[in-house]
Amino acid sequence: MHAFDVLGDPVRRRILELLADGEQASGAISAVVQEEFRISQPAVSQHLKVLREHGFATVRVDGARRLYAVDAAPLREVDAWLDRFRRTWDQHLDALATELARGRRARRIRGNETRGDDP
C-alpha cells in the first residue's frame, strides 16, 4: 500500500490528527473516531493496524493500555514527494501576495487623494 493510499482514508487521517497532539491510548482514539465516523471499535482497530503496519504510527504497551504515537518518517517521505509541486503553488501564492499588496497600496493612495493628502 502506498503512503497516499494510507492517507487517502478520512478515518486514518483523523487518527493521525489525534496523534499529532501527542501519544494517545487506543481507547481514547477509538472513542473519538467511533463518535465522529459511526464505525465500530474493531473497525477503528483495523485502521490503527494499517497505520502501524505502514509505519505511520507506533504502539507501546503500558500495562493493559496500548499507547499510539505518530511516526514521522513516512510523512517526511510524503513531504519530499510534494516538494516538487511546492514550486508551482508557491509561485501562485507569491503572485497573489503581490496583487494583494498592490490592491492595498491603490486603496491607500485613493484614500489619500480623497482627503486631499499627497500620496
mmCIF file of C-alpha atoms in Angstrom:
data_model
loop_
_atom_site.group_PDB
_atom_site.id
_atom_site.type_symbol
_atom_site.label_atom_id
_atom_site.label_comp_id
_atom_site.label_asym_id
_atom_site.label_seq_id
_atom_site.Cartn_x
_atom_site.Cartn_y
_atom_site.Cartn_z
ATOM 1 C CA MET A 1 0.000 0.000 0.000
ATOM 2 C CA HIS A 2 1.364 3.412 -0.995
ATOM 3 C CA ALA A 3 1.508 6.275 1.525
ATOM 4 C CA PHE A 4 -1.266 8.124 -0.282
ATOM 5 C CA ASP A 5 -3.462 5.028 -0.102
ATOM 6 C CA VAL A 6 -2.969 5.025 3.659
ATOM 7 C CA LEU A 7 -3.590 8.777 3.934
ATOM 8 C CA GLY A 8 -6.474 8.680 1.468
ATOM 9 C CA ASP A 9 -8.823 7.306 4.094
ATOM 10 C CA PRO A 10 -10.516 10.014 6.212
ATOM 11 C CA VAL A 11 -10.600 7.804 9.310
ATOM 12 C CA ARG A 12 -6.849 7.232 9.177
ATOM 13 C CA ARG A 13 -6.207 10.926 8.559
ATOM 14 C CA ARG A 14 -8.339 11.752 11.622
ATOM 15 C CA ILE A 15 -6.426 9.255 13.739
ATOM 16 C CA LEU A 16 -3.163 10.887 12.674
ATOM 17 C CA GLU A 17 -4.605 14.296 13.557
ATOM 18 C CA LEU A 18 -5.412 12.990 17.031
ATOM 19 C CA LEU A 19 -1.928 11.547 17.378
ATOM 20 C CA ALA A 20 -0.334 14.803 16.214
ATOM 21 C CA ASP A 21 -1.289 16.226 19.621
ATOM 22 C CA GLY A 22 0.764 13.525 21.327
ATOM 23 C CA GLU A 23 0.610 9.914 22.388
ATOM 24 C CA GLN A 24 -2.929 8.579 22.842
ATOM 25 C CA ALA A 25 -4.417 5.422 24.305
ATOM 26 C CA SER A 26 -6.208 3.230 21.792
ATOM 27 C CA GLY A 27 -9.413 3.540 23.840
ATOM 28 C CA ALA A 28 -9.361 7.342 23.617
ATOM 29 C CA ILE A 29 -8.700 7.223 19.874
ATOM 30 C CA SER A 30 -11.444 4.677 19.398
ATOM 31 C CA ALA A 31 -13.972 6.732 21.369
ATOM 32 C CA VAL A 32 -13.404 9.850 19.249
ATOM 33 C CA VAL A 33 -13.348 8.028 15.914
ATOM 34 C CA GLN A 34 -16.392 5.897 16.724
ATOM 35 C CA GLU A 35 -18.344 9.041 17.635
ATOM 36 C CA GLU A 36 -17.266 11.044 14.588
ATOM 37 C CA PHE A 37 -17.456 8.315 11.940
ATOM 38 C CA ARG A 38 -20.073 5.998 13.431
ATOM 39 C CA ILE A 39 -17.885 2.925 12.978
ATOM 40 C CA SER A 40 -17.272 0.008 15.324
ATOM 41 C CA GLN A 41 -14.328 -0.446 17.667
ATOM 42 C CA PRO A 42 -12.996 -3.359 15.571
ATOM 43 C CA ALA A 43 -13.067 -1.089 12.512
ATOM 44 C CA VAL A 44 -11.039 1.541 14.380
ATOM 45 C CA SER A 45 -8.593 -1.187 15.410
ATOM 46 C CA GLN A 46 -8.168 -2.160 11.747
ATOM 47 C CA HIS A 47 -7.341 1.449 10.832
ATOM 48 C CA LEU A 48 -4.802 1.603 13.666
ATOM 49 C CA LYS A 49 -3.301 -1.645 12.380
ATOM 50 C CA VAL A 50 -2.938 -0.211 8.857
ATOM 51 C CA LEU A 51 -1.235 2.897 10.245
ATOM 52 C CA ARG A 52 1.075 0.752 12.358
ATOM 53 C CA GLU A 53 1.929 -1.732 9.592
ATOM 54 C CA HIS A 54 2.764 1.045 7.132
ATOM 55 C CA GLY A 55 4.926 2.943 9.597
ATOM 56 C CA PHE A 56 2.683 5.944 10.255
ATOM 57 C CA ALA A 57 2.106 5.045 13.905
ATOM 58 C CA THR A 58 3.951 3.280 16.662
ATOM 59 C CA VAL A 59 2.436 1.475 19.609
ATOM 60 C CA ARG A 60 3.769 0.690 23.037
ATOM 61 C CA VAL A 61 2.166 -1.336 25.787
ATOM 62 C CA ASP A 62 1.687 0.296 29.178
ATOM 63 C CA GLY A 63 0.039 -2.259 31.436
ATOM 64 C CA ALA A 64 -3.341 -3.000 29.898
ATOM 65 C CA ARG A 65 -3.200 0.057 27.622
ATOM 66 C CA ARG A 66 -1.856 0.380 24.108
ATOM 67 C CA LEU A 67 -0.437 3.841 23.503
ATOM 68 C CA TYR A 68 -0.152 5.092 19.923
ATOM 69 C CA ALA A 69 2.063 7.858 18.580
ATOM 70 C CA VAL A 70 2.847 9.301 15.146
ATOM 71 C CA ASP A 71 5.942 8.069 13.373
ATOM 72 C CA ALA A 72 7.002 11.000 11.204
ATOM 73 C CA ALA A 73 9.248 9.061 8.797
ATOM 74 C CA PRO A 74 6.557 8.228 6.203
ATOM 75 C CA LEU A 75 5.189 11.769 6.494
ATOM 76 C CA ARG A 76 8.640 13.135 5.642
ATOM 77 C CA GLU A 77 8.609 10.918 2.542
ATOM 78 C CA VAL A 78 5.213 12.352 1.543
ATOM 79 C CA ASP A 79 6.539 15.862 2.181
ATOM 80 C CA ALA A 80 9.564 15.166 -0.021
ATOM 81 C CA TRP A 81 7.295 13.906 -2.801
ATOM 82 C CA LEU A 82 5.118 17.022 -2.502
ATOM 83 C CA ASP A 83 8.188 19.267 -2.563
ATOM 84 C CA ARG A 84 8.471 19.074 -6.338
ATOM 85 C CA PHE A 85 4.958 20.569 -6.605
ATOM 86 C CA ARG A 86 5.522 23.241 -3.972
ATOM 87 C CA ARG A 87 7.251 25.488 -6.505
ATOM 88 C CA THR A 88 4.034 25.649 -8.506
ATOM 89 C CA TRP A 89 1.780 26.693 -5.685
ATOM 90 C CA ASP A 90 4.465 28.876 -4.045
ATOM 91 C CA GLN A 91 4.696 30.868 -7.283
ATOM 92 C CA HIS A 92 0.922 31.294 -7.333
ATOM 93 C CA LEU A 93 0.849 32.303 -3.672
ATOM 94 C CA ASP A 94 3.682 34.783 -4.230
ATOM 95 C CA ALA A 95 1.778 36.286 -7.173
ATOM 96 C CA LEU A 96 -1.363 36.527 -5.034
ATOM 97 C CA ALA A 97 0.577 38.276 -2.263
ATOM 98 C CA THR A 98 1.913 40.786 -4.808
ATOM 99 C CA GLU A 99 -1.583 41.510 -6.135
ATOM 100 C CA LEU A 100 -2.964 41.933 -2.621
ATOM 101 C CA ALA A 101 -0.166 44.391 -1.788
ATOM 102 C CA ARG A 102 -0.886 46.348 -4.980
ATOM 103 C CA GLY A 103 -4.567 46.489 -4.083
ATOM 104 C CA ARG A 104 -3.820 47.764 -0.564
ATOM 105 C CA ARG A 105 -1.440 50.357 -1.955
ATOM 106 C CA ALA A 106 -4.001 51.517 -4.538
ATOM 107 C CA ARG A 107 -6.709 51.849 -1.855
ATOM 108 C CA ARG A 108 -4.318 53.790 0.374
ATOM 109 C CA ILE A 109 -3.440 56.175 -2.480
ATOM 110 C CA ARG A 110 -7.128 56.654 -3.391
ATOM 111 C CA GLY A 111 -7.889 57.345 0.266
ATOM 112 C CA ASN A 112 -5.140 59.979 0.434
ATOM 113 C CA GLU A 113 -6.367 61.621 -2.789
ATOM 114 C CA THR A 114 -9.942 61.741 -1.445
ATOM 115 C CA ARG A 115 -8.753 63.534 1.697
ATOM 116 C CA GLY A 116 -6.520 65.833 -0.336
ATOM 117 C CA ASP A 117 -3.307 64.359 1.055
ATOM 118 C CA ASP A 118 -0.275 63.756 -1.109
ATOM 119 C CA PRO A 119 0.413 60.078 -1.936
#
